[in-house]
Coordinates of N, CA and C in Angstrom, one line a residue:
X30 N 19.1 -23.7 -23.6 CA 19.6 -22.4 -23.2 C 18.6 -21.7 -22.2
X31 N 19.0 -20.6 -21.7 CA 18.2 -19.8 -20.7 C 17.0 -19.1 -21.5
X32 N 15.8 -19.4 -21.0 CA 14.6 -18.8 -21.7 C 14.3 -17.5 -21.0
X33 N 14.2 -16.5 -21.8 CA 13.8 -15.2 -21.2 C 12.6 -14.6 -22.0
X34 N 11.6 -14.2 -21.3 CA 10.4 -13.7 -22.0 C 10.5 -12.2 -21.9
X35 N 10.2 -11.4 -22.9 CA 10.2 -10.0 -22.9 C 8.8 -9.5 -23.2
X36 N 8.3 -8.5 -22.4 CA 7.0 -7.9 -22.7 C 7.2 -6.4 -22.7
X37 N 6.1 -5.8 -23.0 CA 6.1 -4.3 -23.0 C 6.3 -3.8 -21.6
X38 N 5.9 -4.6 -20.6 CA 5.9 -4.0 -19.2 C 7.1 -4.5 -18.4
X39 N 7.8 -5.5 -18.8 CA 8.9 -5.8 -18.0 C 9.6 -7.1 -18.6
X40 N 10.6 -7.5 -17.9 CA 11.3 -8.7 -18.3 C 11.3 -9.7 -17.2
X41 N 11.3 -11.0 -17.6 CA 11.3 -12.1 -16.6 C 12.4 -13.1 -17.0
X42 N 13.2 -13.5 -16.0 CA 14.1 -14.5 -16.3 C 13.7 -15.7 -15.5
X43 N 13.7 -16.9 -16.2 CA 13.1 -18.1 -15.5 C 14.1 -18.6 -14.5
X44 N 15.3 -18.1 -14.4 CA 16.2 -18.6 -13.4 C 16.2 -17.7 -12.2
X45 N 16.2 -16.4 -12.4 CA 16.3 -15.5 -11.2 C 14.9 -15.1 -10.6
X46 N 13.8 -15.4 -11.3 CA 12.5 -15.0 -10.9 C 12.4 -13.5 -10.6
X47 N 13.2 -12.7 -11.2 CA 13.1 -11.3 -10.9 C 12.5 -10.6 -12.1
X48 N 11.4 -9.9 -11.9 CA 10.7 -9.2 -13.0 C 11.1 -7.7 -12.8
X49 N 11.4 -7.1 -13.9 CA 11.7 -5.7 -13.8 C 10.6 -4.9 -14.4
X50 N 10.1 -3.9 -13.7 CA 9.0 -3.1 -14.2 C 9.5 -1.6 -14.2
X51 N 8.9 -0.8 -14.9 CA 9.2 0.6 -15.0 C 9.2 1.3 -13.6
X52 N 10.2 2.1 -13.4 CA 10.2 2.9 -12.2 C 9.4 4.2 -12.5
X53 N 8.3 4.0 -13.1 CA 7.4 5.2 -13.5 C 6.0 4.7 -13.6
X54 N 5.0 5.6 -13.3 CA 3.6 5.1 -13.5 C 3.3 4.9 -15.0
X55 N 2.4 3.9 -15.2 CA 1.9 3.7 -16.6 C 1.2 4.9 -17.1
X56 N 1.1 5.0 -18.4 CA 0.5 6.2 -19.0 C -0.9 6.0 -19.6
X57 N -1.4 4.8 -19.4 CA -2.8 4.5 -19.9 C -3.4 3.5 -19.1
X58 N -4.7 3.3 -19.1 CA -5.4 2.3 -18.5 C -5.0 0.9 -19.0
X59 N -4.8 0.8 -20.3 CA -4.4 -0.4 -20.9 C -3.0 -0.9 -20.4
X60 N -2.1 0.0 -20.3 CA -0.7 -0.3 -19.8 C -0.8 -0.8 -18.3
X61 N -1.7 -0.1 -17.5 CA -1.8 -0.5 -16.1 C -2.5 -1.9 -16.0
X62 N -3.5 -2.1 -16.9 CA -4.1 -3.5 -16.9 C -3.1 -4.5 -17.3
X63 N -2.3 -4.3 -18.2 CA -1.3 -5.3 -18.7 C -0.3 -5.6 -17.5
X64 N 0.1 -4.6 -16.8 CA 1.0 -4.8 -15.6 C 0.4 -5.7 -14.6
X65 N -0.9 -5.4 -14.3 CA -1.6 -6.2 -13.3 C -1.7 -7.7 -13.8
X66 N -2.0 -7.8 -15.1 CA -2.1 -9.2 -15.6 C -0.8 -9.9 -15.5
X67 N 0.3 -9.2 -15.7 CA 1.6 -9.9 -15.7 C 1.9 -10.3 -14.2
X68 N 1.5 -9.4 -13.2 CA 1.7 -9.8 -11.8 C 0.9 -11.0 -11.5
X69 N -0.4 -11.0 -11.9 CA -1.3 -12.2 -11.6 C -0.7 -13.5 -12.2
X70 N -0.3 -13.3 -13.5 CA 0.3 -14.5 -14.2 C 1.5 -15.0 -13.4
X71 N 2.3 -14.1 -13.0 CA 3.5 -14.5 -12.2 C 3.2 -15.3 -10.9
X72 N 2.2 -14.7 -10.2 CA 1.8 -15.4 -8.9 C 1.2 -16.7 -9.2
X73 N 0.4 -16.8 -10.2 CA -0.2 -18.1 -10.6 C 0.8 -19.1 -11.1
X74 N 1.8 -18.7 -11.8 CA 2.8 -19.6 -12.3 C 3.7 -20.0 -11.2
X75 N 4.0 -19.1 -10.3 CA 4.9 -19.5 -9.1 C 4.1 -20.6 -8.3
X76 N 2.8 -20.4 -8.1 CA 2.0 -21.3 -7.3 C 2.0 -22.7 -8.1
X77 N 1.8 -22.6 -9.4 CA 1.8 -23.9 -10.1 C 3.1 -24.7 -10.1
X78 N 4.2 -23.9 -10.0 CA 5.5 -24.6 -10.0 C 6.0 -25.0 -8.7
X79 N 5.3 -24.6 -7.6 CA 5.7 -24.8 -6.3 C 5.1 -26.1 -5.8
X80 N 5.9 -27.1 -5.3 CA 5.3 -28.3 -4.8 C 4.3 -28.0 -3.6
X81 N 3.3 -28.9 -3.5 CA 2.3 -28.7 -2.5 C 2.8 -28.5 -1.1
X82 N 3.8 -29.3 -0.7 CA 4.3 -29.1 0.7 C 5.0 -27.8 0.9
X83 N 5.6 -27.3 -0.2 CA 6.3 -26.0 -0.1 C 5.2 -24.9 -0.1
X84 N 4.2 -25.1 -0.8 CA 3.0 -24.1 -0.8 C 2.5 -24.0 0.6
X85 N 2.3 -25.1 1.2 CA 1.7 -25.1 2.6 C 2.7 -24.4 3.5
X86 N 4.0 -24.6 3.3 CA 5.0 -23.9 4.2 C 4.9 -22.4 4.0
X87 N 4.8 -22.0 2.7 CA 4.7 -20.6 2.4 C 3.5 -20.0 3.0
X88 N 2.4 -20.7 2.9 CA 1.1 -20.3 3.4 C 1.2 -20.0 4.9
X89 N 1.8 -21.0 5.6 CA 2.0 -20.9 7.0 C 2.9 -19.7 7.4
X90 N 3.9 -19.4 6.5 CA 4.7 -18.3 6.7 C 4.0 -17.0 6.6
X91 N 3.1 -16.9 5.5 CA 2.4 -15.6 5.3 C 1.4 -15.5 6.4
X92 N 0.7 -16.6 6.9 CA -0.2 -16.5 8.0 C 0.5 -16.0 9.3
X93 N 1.7 -16.4 9.5 CA 2.5 -16.0 10.6 C 2.9 -14.5 10.6
X94 N 3.2 -14.1 9.4 CA 3.5 -12.7 9.2 C 2.3 -11.8 9.5
X95 N 1.1 -12.3 9.0 CA -0.1 -11.5 9.2 C -0.5 -11.5 10.7
X96 N -0.2 -12.6 11.4 CA -0.5 -12.7 12.8 C 0.4 -11.7 13.6
X97 N 1.7 -11.6 13.2 CA 2.6 -10.7 13.8 C 2.3 -9.2 13.5
X98 N 1.6 -9.0 12.4 CA 1.3 -7.6 12.0 C -0.1 -7.3 12.3
X99 N -0.8 -8.1 13.1 CA -2.2 -7.9 13.4 C -2.4 -6.9 14.5
X100 N -2.0 -5.6 14.2 CA -2.0 -4.6 15.2 C -2.6 -3.3 14.6
X101 N -3.9 -3.0 14.9 CA -4.6 -1.9 14.3 C -3.9 -0.5 14.6
X102 N -3.2 -0.5 15.8 CA -2.6 0.8 16.2 C -1.4 1.1 15.2
X103 N -0.9 0.2 14.4 CA 0.2 0.5 13.5 C -0.3 0.9 12.1
X104 N -1.6 0.8 11.8 CA -2.1 1.0 10.5 C -1.8 2.5 10.1
X105 N -2.2 3.4 11.0 CA -2.1 4.9 10.6 C -0.6 5.2 10.5
X106 N 0.3 4.9 11.4 CA 1.7 5.3 11.2 C 2.3 4.6 10.0
X107 N 2.0 3.4 9.7 CA 2.5 2.7 8.6 C 2.1 3.4 7.2
X108 N 0.8 3.6 7.1 CA 0.3 4.2 5.8 C 0.7 5.7 5.7
X109 N 0.9 6.4 6.8 CA 1.4 7.8 6.8 C 2.8 7.8 6.3
X110 N 3.6 6.8 6.9 CA 5.0 6.7 6.5 C 5.1 6.4 5.0
X111 N 4.2 5.5 4.5 CA 4.2 5.2 3.1 C 4.0 6.4 2.2
X112 N 3.0 7.2 2.7 CA 2.6 8.4 1.9 C 3.7 9.4 1.9
X113 N 4.4 9.5 3.1 CA 5.6 10.4 3.2 C 6.7 10.0 2.3
X114 N 6.9 8.7 2.1 CA 8.0 8.2 1.4 C 7.9 8.4 -0.1
X115 N 6.7 8.7 -0.6 CA 6.5 9.0 -2.0 C 7.4 10.1 -2.5
X116 N 7.5 11.2 -1.7 CA 8.3 12.3 -2.0 C 7.8 13.0 -3.3
X117 N 8.8 13.5 -4.0 CA 8.4 14.2 -5.3 C 7.5 15.5 -4.9
X118 N 6.4 15.6 -5.7 CA 5.5 16.7 -5.5 C 4.5 16.5 -4.4
X119 N 4.6 15.3 -3.7 CA 3.6 14.9 -2.8 C 3.9 15.6 -1.4
X120 N 3.2 16.6 -1.0 CA 3.4 17.3 0.3 C 2.1 17.3 1.1
X121 N 1.0 16.7 0.6 CA -0.3 16.7 1.3 C -0.9 15.4 1.3
X122 N -1.6 15.0 2.4 CA -2.3 13.8 2.5 C -3.6 14.0 3.3
X123 N -4.6 13.2 3.0 CA -5.9 13.2 3.7 C -6.2 11.9 4.3
X124 N -6.5 11.8 5.6 CA -6.8 10.6 6.3 C -8.2 10.7 6.7
X125 N -9.0 9.6 6.4 CA -10.5 9.7 6.7 C -11.0 8.5 7.4
X126 N -11.7 8.7 8.5 CA -12.2 7.6 9.3 C -13.8 7.8 9.4
X127 N -14.5 6.7 8.9 CA -16.0 6.7 9.0 C -16.4 5.5 9.8
X128 N -17.6 5.2 9.9 CA -18.1 4.0 10.6 C -17.7 2.8 9.7
X129 N -17.7 3.0 8.4 CA -17.5 1.8 7.5 C -16.1 1.5 7.1
X130 N -15.2 2.6 7.1 CA -13.9 2.4 6.5 C -12.9 3.4 7.0
X131 N -11.6 3.1 6.7 CA -10.5 4.1 6.9 C -9.9 4.2 5.6
X132 N -9.5 5.5 5.2 CA -8.8 5.7 3.9 C -7.7 6.7 4.1
X133 N -6.7 6.6 3.2 CA -5.7 7.7 3.2 C -5.4 7.9 1.7
X134 N -5.2 9.2 1.4 CA -4.8 9.5 0.0 C -3.7 10.5 0.1
X135 N -2.7 10.3 -0.8 CA -1.7 11.4 -1.0 C -2.0 12.0 -2.3
X136 N -1.7 13.2 -2.5 CA -2.0 14.0 -3.6 C -0.8 14.1 -4.5
X137 N -1.0 14.2 -5.8 CA 0.1 14.4 -6.8 C 0.8 13.2 -7.3
X138 N 1.4 12.4 -6.4 CA 2.3 11.3 -6.9 C 1.7 9.9 -6.9
X139 N 1.4 9.3 -8.1 CA 0.9 8.0 -8.1 C 2.1 7.0 -8.0
X140 N 1.7 5.7 -7.6 CA 2.8 4.7 -7.5 C 3.3 4.3 -8.9
X141 N 4.6 3.9 -8.9 CA 5.2 3.4 -10.1 C 4.9 1.9 -10.4
X142 N 5.1 1.5 -11.6 CA 4.8 0.1 -12.0 C 5.5 -0.9 -11.1
X143 N 6.8 -0.6 -10.8 CA 7.6 -1.6 -10.0 C 7.1 -1.6 -8.5
X144 N 6.5 -0.5 -8.0 CA 6.0 -0.5 -6.6 C 4.7 -1.3 -6.6
X145 N 3.9 -1.1 -7.6 CA 2.6 -1.9 -7.6 C 2.9 -3.4 -7.7
X146 N 4.0 -3.7 -8.6 CA 4.3 -5.2 -8.8 C 4.8 -5.8 -7.5
X147 N 5.5 -5.0 -6.6 CA 6.1 -5.6 -5.4 C 5.1 -5.5 -4.2
X148 N 4.0 -4.7 -4.4 CA 3.2 -4.4 -3.2 C 2.6 -5.7 -2.5
X149 N 2.2 -6.7 -3.2 CA 1.5 -7.8 -2.5 C 2.5 -8.8 -2.0
X150 N 3.8 -8.7 -2.4 CA 4.7 -9.8 -2.0 C 5.0 -9.9 -0.5
X151 N 5.0 -11.1 0.0 CA 5.4 -11.3 1.4 C 6.9 -11.4 1.5
X152 N 7.5 -11.8 0.5 CA 9.0 -12.1 0.6 C 9.8 -11.1 -0.2
X153 N 9.2 -10.0 -0.6 CA 9.9 -9.0 -1.4 C 11.1 -8.5 -0.7
X154 N 11.0 -8.3 0.6 CA 12.2 -7.7 1.4 C 13.4 -8.7 1.4
X155 N 13.2 -10.0 1.1 CA 14.3 -10.9 1.0 C 14.7 -11.1 -0.4
X156 N 13.8 -11.0 -1.4 CA 14.1 -11.3 -2.7 C 14.7 -10.2 -3.5
X157 N 14.3 -8.9 -3.1 CA 14.7 -7.8 -4.0 C 15.4 -6.7 -3.1
X158 N 16.1 -5.8 -3.7 CA 16.7 -4.8 -3.0 C 15.6 -3.7 -2.7
X159 N 15.9 -2.8 -1.7 CA 14.9 -1.9 -1.3 C 14.4 -1.0 -2.4
X160 N 15.2 -0.6 -3.3 CA 14.7 0.2 -4.4 C 13.6 -0.5 -5.2
X161 N 13.7 -1.8 -5.3 CA 12.7 -2.6 -6.0 C 11.4 -2.6 -5.2
X162 N 11.4 -2.7 -3.9 CA 10.2 -2.7 -3.1 C 9.5 -1.4 -3.3
X163 N 10.2 -0.3 -3.5 CA 9.5 1.0 -3.5 C 9.2 1.4 -2.1
X164 N 8.1 2.2 -1.9 CA 7.9 2.8 -0.6 C 7.0 1.9 0.3
X165 N 6.5 0.8 -0.3 CA 5.7 -0.1 0.5 C 6.5 -1.4 0.9
X166 N 6.7 -1.6 2.1 CA 7.4 -2.8 2.5 C 6.5 -3.7 3.2
X167 N 7.0 -4.7 3.9 CA 6.2 -5.7 4.6 C 5.2 -5.2 5.6
X168 N 5.5 -4.0 6.1 CA 4.6 -3.4 7.2 C 3.2 -3.0 6.6
X169 N 3.1 -2.9 5.2 CA 1.9 -2.6 4.6 C 0.8 -3.6 5.0
X170 N 1.3 -4.9 5.3 CA 0.3 -5.9 5.7 C -0.4 -5.7 7.0
X171 N 0.0 -4.7 7.8 CA -0.8 -4.4 9.0 C -2.2 -4.0 8.7
X172 N -2.5 -3.6 7.4 CA -3.8 -3.3 7.0 C -4.8 -4.4 7.2
X173 N -4.3 -5.6 7.1 CA -5.3 -6.8 7.3 C -5.7 -6.9 8.7
X174 N -5.2 -6.1 9.6 CA -5.8 -6.1 11.0 C -7.1 -5.5 11.1
X175 N -7.5 -4.7 10.0 CA -8.8 -4.1 10.0 C -9.7 -4.4 8.8
X176 N -9.1 -4.9 7.7 CA -9.9 -5.1 6.5 C -9.5 -6.5 5.9
X177 N -10.5 -7.0 5.1 CA -10.2 -8.3 4.4 C -10.0 -8.0 2.9
X178 N -10.3 -6.8 2.5 CA -10.1 -6.5 1.1 C -9.7 -5.0 0.9
X179 N -8.4 -4.7 1.1 CA -7.9 -3.4 0.8 C -8.0 -3.0 -0.7
X180 N -8.4 -1.7 -0.9 CA -8.6 -1.3 -2.3 C -7.7 -0.1 -2.6
X181 N -7.1 -0.1 -3.8 CA -6.0 0.9 -4.1 C -6.3 1.5 -5.5
X182 N -6.3 2.8 -5.5 CA -6.4 3.5 -6.8 C -5.1 4.4 -6.8
X183 N -4.4 4.3 -7.9 CA -3.2 5.1 -8.0 C -2.9 5.3 -9.5
X184 N -2.9 6.6 -10.0 CA -2.7 6.8 -11.4 C -3.8 6.0 -12.2
X185 N -3.4 5.2 -13.1 CA -4.3 4.4 -14.0 C -4.6 3.0 -13.3
X186 N -4.0 2.7 -12.2 CA -4.3 1.5 -11.5 C -5.5 1.5 -10.6
X187 N -6.3 0.5 -10.6 CA -7.4 0.3 -9.6 C -7.5 -1.2 -9.3
X188 N -7.1 -1.6 -8.1 CA -7.1 -3.0 -7.8 C -7.3 -3.2 -6.3
X189 N -7.6 -4.5 -5.9 CA -7.7 -4.8 -4.5 C -7.1 -6.1 -4.2
X190 N -6.9 -6.4 -3.0 CA -6.4 -7.7 -2.5 C -7.5 -8.4 -1.6
X191 N -7.3 -9.7 -1.5 CA -8.2 -10.4 -0.7 C -7.4 -11.1 0.4
X192 N -7.8 -11.1 1.6 CA -7.0 -11.6 2.7 C -6.7 -13.1 2.4
X193 N -7.6 -13.8 1.8 CA -7.4 -15.3 1.5 C -6.3 -15.5 0.5
X194 N -6.0 -14.5 -0.3 CA -4.9 -14.6 -1.3 C -4.2 -13.3 -1.4
X195 N -3.5 -12.9 -0.3 CA -3.0 -11.5 -0.2 C -1.9 -11.1 -1.1
X196 N -1.4 -12.0 -2.0 CA -0.4 -11.6 -2.9 C -0.9 -11.3 -4.3
X197 N -2.2 -11.7 -4.5 CA -2.7 -11.6 -5.9 C -3.6 -10.4 -6.1
X198 N -3.2 -9.3 -6.8 CA -4.0 -8.2 -7.0 C -5.2 -8.5 -8.0
X199 N -6.4 -8.0 -7.6 CA -7.5 -8.2 -8.5 C -8.0 -6.9 -9.0
X200 N -8.1 -6.8 -10.3 CA -8.5 -5.6 -11.0 C -9.8 -5.1 -10.5
X201 N -10.0 -3.8 -10.4 CA -11.3 -3.2 -10.0 C -11.6 -2.1 -11.1
X202 N -12.9 -1.7 -11.1 CA -13.2 -0.6 -11.9 C -12.9 0.7 -11.1
X203 N -12.1 1.5 -11.6 CA -11.8 2.8 -10.9 C -12.9 3.8 -11.1
X204 N -13.1 4.6 -10.1 CA -14.2 5.6 -10.3 C -13.9 6.6 -11.4
X205 N -12.7 7.1 -11.3 CA -12.4 8.3 -12.3 C -10.9 8.3 -12.5
X206 N -10.5 7.4 -13.3 CA -9.0 7.3 -13.5 C -8.5 8.2 -14.6
X207 N -7.3 8.7 -14.6 CA -6.3 8.4 -13.6 C -6.6 9.2 -12.3
X208 N -6.3 8.6 -11.2 CA -6.4 9.2 -9.9 C -5.1 9.9 -9.6
X209 N -5.2 11.2 -9.3 CA -3.9 12.0 -9.2 C -3.3 11.8 -7.8
X210 N -2.6 10.7 -7.7 CA -2.0 10.4 -6.4 C -2.2 8.9 -6.1
X211 N -2.3 8.6 -4.8 CA -2.6 7.2 -4.4 C -3.6 7.2 -3.3
X212 N -4.7 6.4 -3.5 CA -5.7 6.3 -2.4 C -5.8 4.8 -2.0
X213 N -5.7 4.6 -0.7 CA -5.8 3.3 -0.1 C -7.1 3.3 0.8
X214 N -8.0 2.5 0.4 CA -9.3 2.3 1.2 C -9.3 1.0 1.9
X215 N -9.7 1.1 3.2 CA -9.7 -0.2 4.0 C -11.2 -0.3 4.5
X216 N -12.1 -1.0 3.7 CA -13.4 -1.2 4.2 C -13.3 -2.2 5.4
X217 N -13.9 -1.8 6.5 CA -13.8 -2.6 7.7 C -14.4 -4.0 7.6
X218 N -13.7 -5.0 8.3 CA -14.3 -6.3 8.3 C -15.7 -6.3 9.0
X219 N -16.6 -7.1 8.6 CA -18.0 -7.0 9.2 C -17.9 -7.2 10.8
X220 N -17.0 -8.1 11.2 CA -16.9 -8.4 12.6 C -15.8 -7.6 13.4
X221 N -15.4 -6.5 12.8 CA -14.3 -5.7 13.4 C -14.6 -5.3 14.8
X222 N -13.7 -5.7 15.8 CA -14.0 -5.3 17.2 C -13.9 -3.8 17.3
X223 N -14.8 -3.2 18.1 CA -14.7 -1.7 18.2 C -13.4 -1.2 18.7
X224 N -12.7 -2.0 19.5 CA -11.4 -1.6 20.1 C -10.4 -1.3 18.9
X225 N -10.6 -2.0 17.8 CA -9.6 -1.7 16.6 C -10.0 -0.4 16.0
X226 N -11.3 -0.1 15.8 CA -11.7 1.2 15.3 C -11.2 2.3 16.2
X227 N -11.3 2.0 17.5 CA -10.9 3.1 18.5 C -9.4 3.3 18.4
X228 N -8.6 2.2 18.1 CA -7.1 2.3 18.0 C -6.8 3.2 16.8
X229 N -7.5 3.1 15.7 CA -7.3 4.0 14.6 C -7.7 5.4 15.0
X230 N -8.8 5.6 15.7 CA -9.2 6.9 16.0 C -8.2 7.6 16.9
X231 N -7.7 6.9 17.9 CA -6.8 7.5 18.9 C -5.5 7.9 18.2
X232 N -5.0 7.1 17.2 CA -3.8 7.4 16.4 C -4.1 8.7 15.6
X233 N -5.3 8.8 15.1 CA -5.6 10.0 14.3 C -5.7 11.2 15.1
X234 N -6.2 11.1 16.3 CA -6.3 12.2 17.2 C -4.9 12.7 17.8
X235 N -3.9 11.8 17.7 CA -2.6 12.2 18.2 C -1.6 12.3 17.1
X236 N -2.1 12.6 15.9 CA -1.2 12.5 14.7 C -0.1 13.6 14.7
X237 N -0.4 14.7 15.4 CA 0.7 15.7 15.5 C 2.0 15.2 16.1
X238 N 1.9 14.1 16.9 CA 3.1 13.6 17.4 C 4.0 12.9 16.3
X239 N 3.3 12.4 15.3 CA 4.0 11.7 14.2 C 4.6 12.7 13.2
X240 N 4.0 13.9 13.1 CA 4.4 14.9 12.0 C 5.9 15.2 12.1
X241 N 6.5 15.5 13.2 CA 7.9 16.0 13.2 C 8.8 14.9 12.6
X242 N 8.4 13.7 12.5 CA 9.3 12.6 12.0 C 9.2 12.4 10.5
X243 N 8.3 13.1 9.9 CA 8.1 13.0 8.5 C 9.0 13.9 7.7
X244 N 9.3 13.5 6.5 CA 10.3 14.3 5.7 C 9.6 15.1 4.6
X245 N 8.5 14.6 4.0 CA 8.0 15.3 2.8 C 6.6 15.9 3.0
X246 N 5.8 15.2 3.8 CA 4.4 15.7 3.9 C 4.4 17.0 4.8
X247 N 3.7 18.0 4.4 CA 3.7 19.3 5.1 C 2.3 19.6 5.6
X248 N 1.3 19.1 4.9 CA -0.1 19.3 5.3 C -0.9 18.0 5.4
X249 N -1.5 17.8 6.5 CA -2.3 16.5 6.7 C -3.7 17.0 7.2
X250 N -4.7 16.5 6.4 CA -6.1 16.7 6.8 C -6.6 15.4 7.4
X251 N -7.2 15.5 8.6 CA -7.7 14.3 9.3 C -9.2 14.5 9.4
X252 N -10.0 13.6 8.8 CA -11.4 13.7 9.0 C -11.9 12.5 9.8
X253 N -12.5 12.8 10.9 CA -13.0 11.7 11.8 C -14.5 11.9 11.9
X254 N -15.3 11.1 11.4 CA -16.8 11.1 11.4 C -17.3 12.6 11.1
X255 N -16.7 13.1 10.0 CA -17.3 14.4 9.5 C -16.5 15.6 10.1
X256 N -15.8 15.5 11.2 CA -15.0 16.6 11.8 C -13.6 16.6 11.2
X257 N -13.3 17.8 10.6 CA -12.0 17.9 9.9 C -11.0 18.8 10.7
X258 N -9.8 18.3 10.9 CA -8.7 19.0 11.5 C -7.5 19.0 10.5
X259 N -6.9 20.2 10.3 CA -5.7 20.3 9.4 C -4.5 20.6 10.2
X260 N -3.4 19.8 9.9 CA -2.1 20.0 10.6 C -1.1 20.5 9.5
X261 N -0.4 21.6 9.9 CA 0.6 22.1 9.0 C 2.0 22.0 9.7
X262 N 2.9 21.4 9.0 CA 4.3 21.2 9.5 C 5.2 22.3 8.9
X263 N 5.7 23.2 9.7 CA 6.5 24.3 9.2 C 7.9 24.2 9.8
X264 N 8.9 24.4 8.9 CA 10.3 24.5 9.4 C 10.6 25.9 9.9
X265 N 10.7 26.0 11.2 CA 10.9 27.4 11.8 C 12.4 27.8 11.7
X266 N 13.3 26.8 12.0 CA 14.7 27.0 11.8 C 15.2 25.8 11.2
X267 N 16.5 25.7 10.8 CA 17.0 24.5 10.1 C 16.8 23.3 11.0
X268 N 16.0 22.3 10.5 CA 15.7 21.0 11.1 C 14.9 21.2 12.4
X269 N 14.2 22.3 12.6 CA 13.3 22.5 13.7 C 11.9 22.7 13.1
X270 N 11.0 21.8 13.5 CA 9.7 21.9 12.9 C 8.6 22.3 13.9
X271 N 7.6 23.1 13.5 CA 6.5 23.4 14.4 C 5.3 22.9 13.7
X272 N 4.4 22.3 14.5 CA 3.1 21.8 13.9 C 2.0 22.7 14.3
X273 N 1.3 23.2 13.3 CA 0.1 24.1 13.6 C -1.2 23.3 13.2
X274 N -2.1 23.5 14.1 CA -3.4 22.8 14.0 C -4.5 23.8 13.8
X275 N -5.4 23.4 12.8 CA -6.5 24.4 12.6 C -7.8 23.6 12.3

């Protein structure tokens, strides 16, 4: 008969390969840890069950995707769009650029368990419907154009990815969990060309052009090498927005 495993964090069917996780953030460190372990287990089991030639084909496909998304100028719009898609109580975000890293944090709304489970997948957009992917789609992989190990803190989750195995989340020690919102840190690659850092900087300096296209974020703080600029998006008439800079 059909073998189905049930766990506290989700269900897995051995025929459909679809795992279902809560569309809500976990309520403890232990629950978050268990979800990450289930995601790791799933990735490792899929790898073990995939013939070597198929594994090589999938690896080539993920390399190709990373190559196509190797564009530092897309990192800021992509992560800003992700922060905007969170919705709910999340109306503010902070984007920070230093010599060592770029980070973005949204305030209030952490990621749900199903969003974390789908985050690392390369083929999520073909395997699951959009509601399963959550607010992070394939474009999230643009981050690998500037970093080899993106780090994420959201609610009780703290984990990172490695470019060499970009679908496998690795648990980290969070500074002060739960983190009220979602923070994505991109420590720069040691050999990052300065042109890529400049691409991030120029996107941040022209961020007011992106603001009118957002739906939920109203306040964006941009910190570039210690200098802070705040942008406020106000609806002056129905569907007409004005951006104020201070």
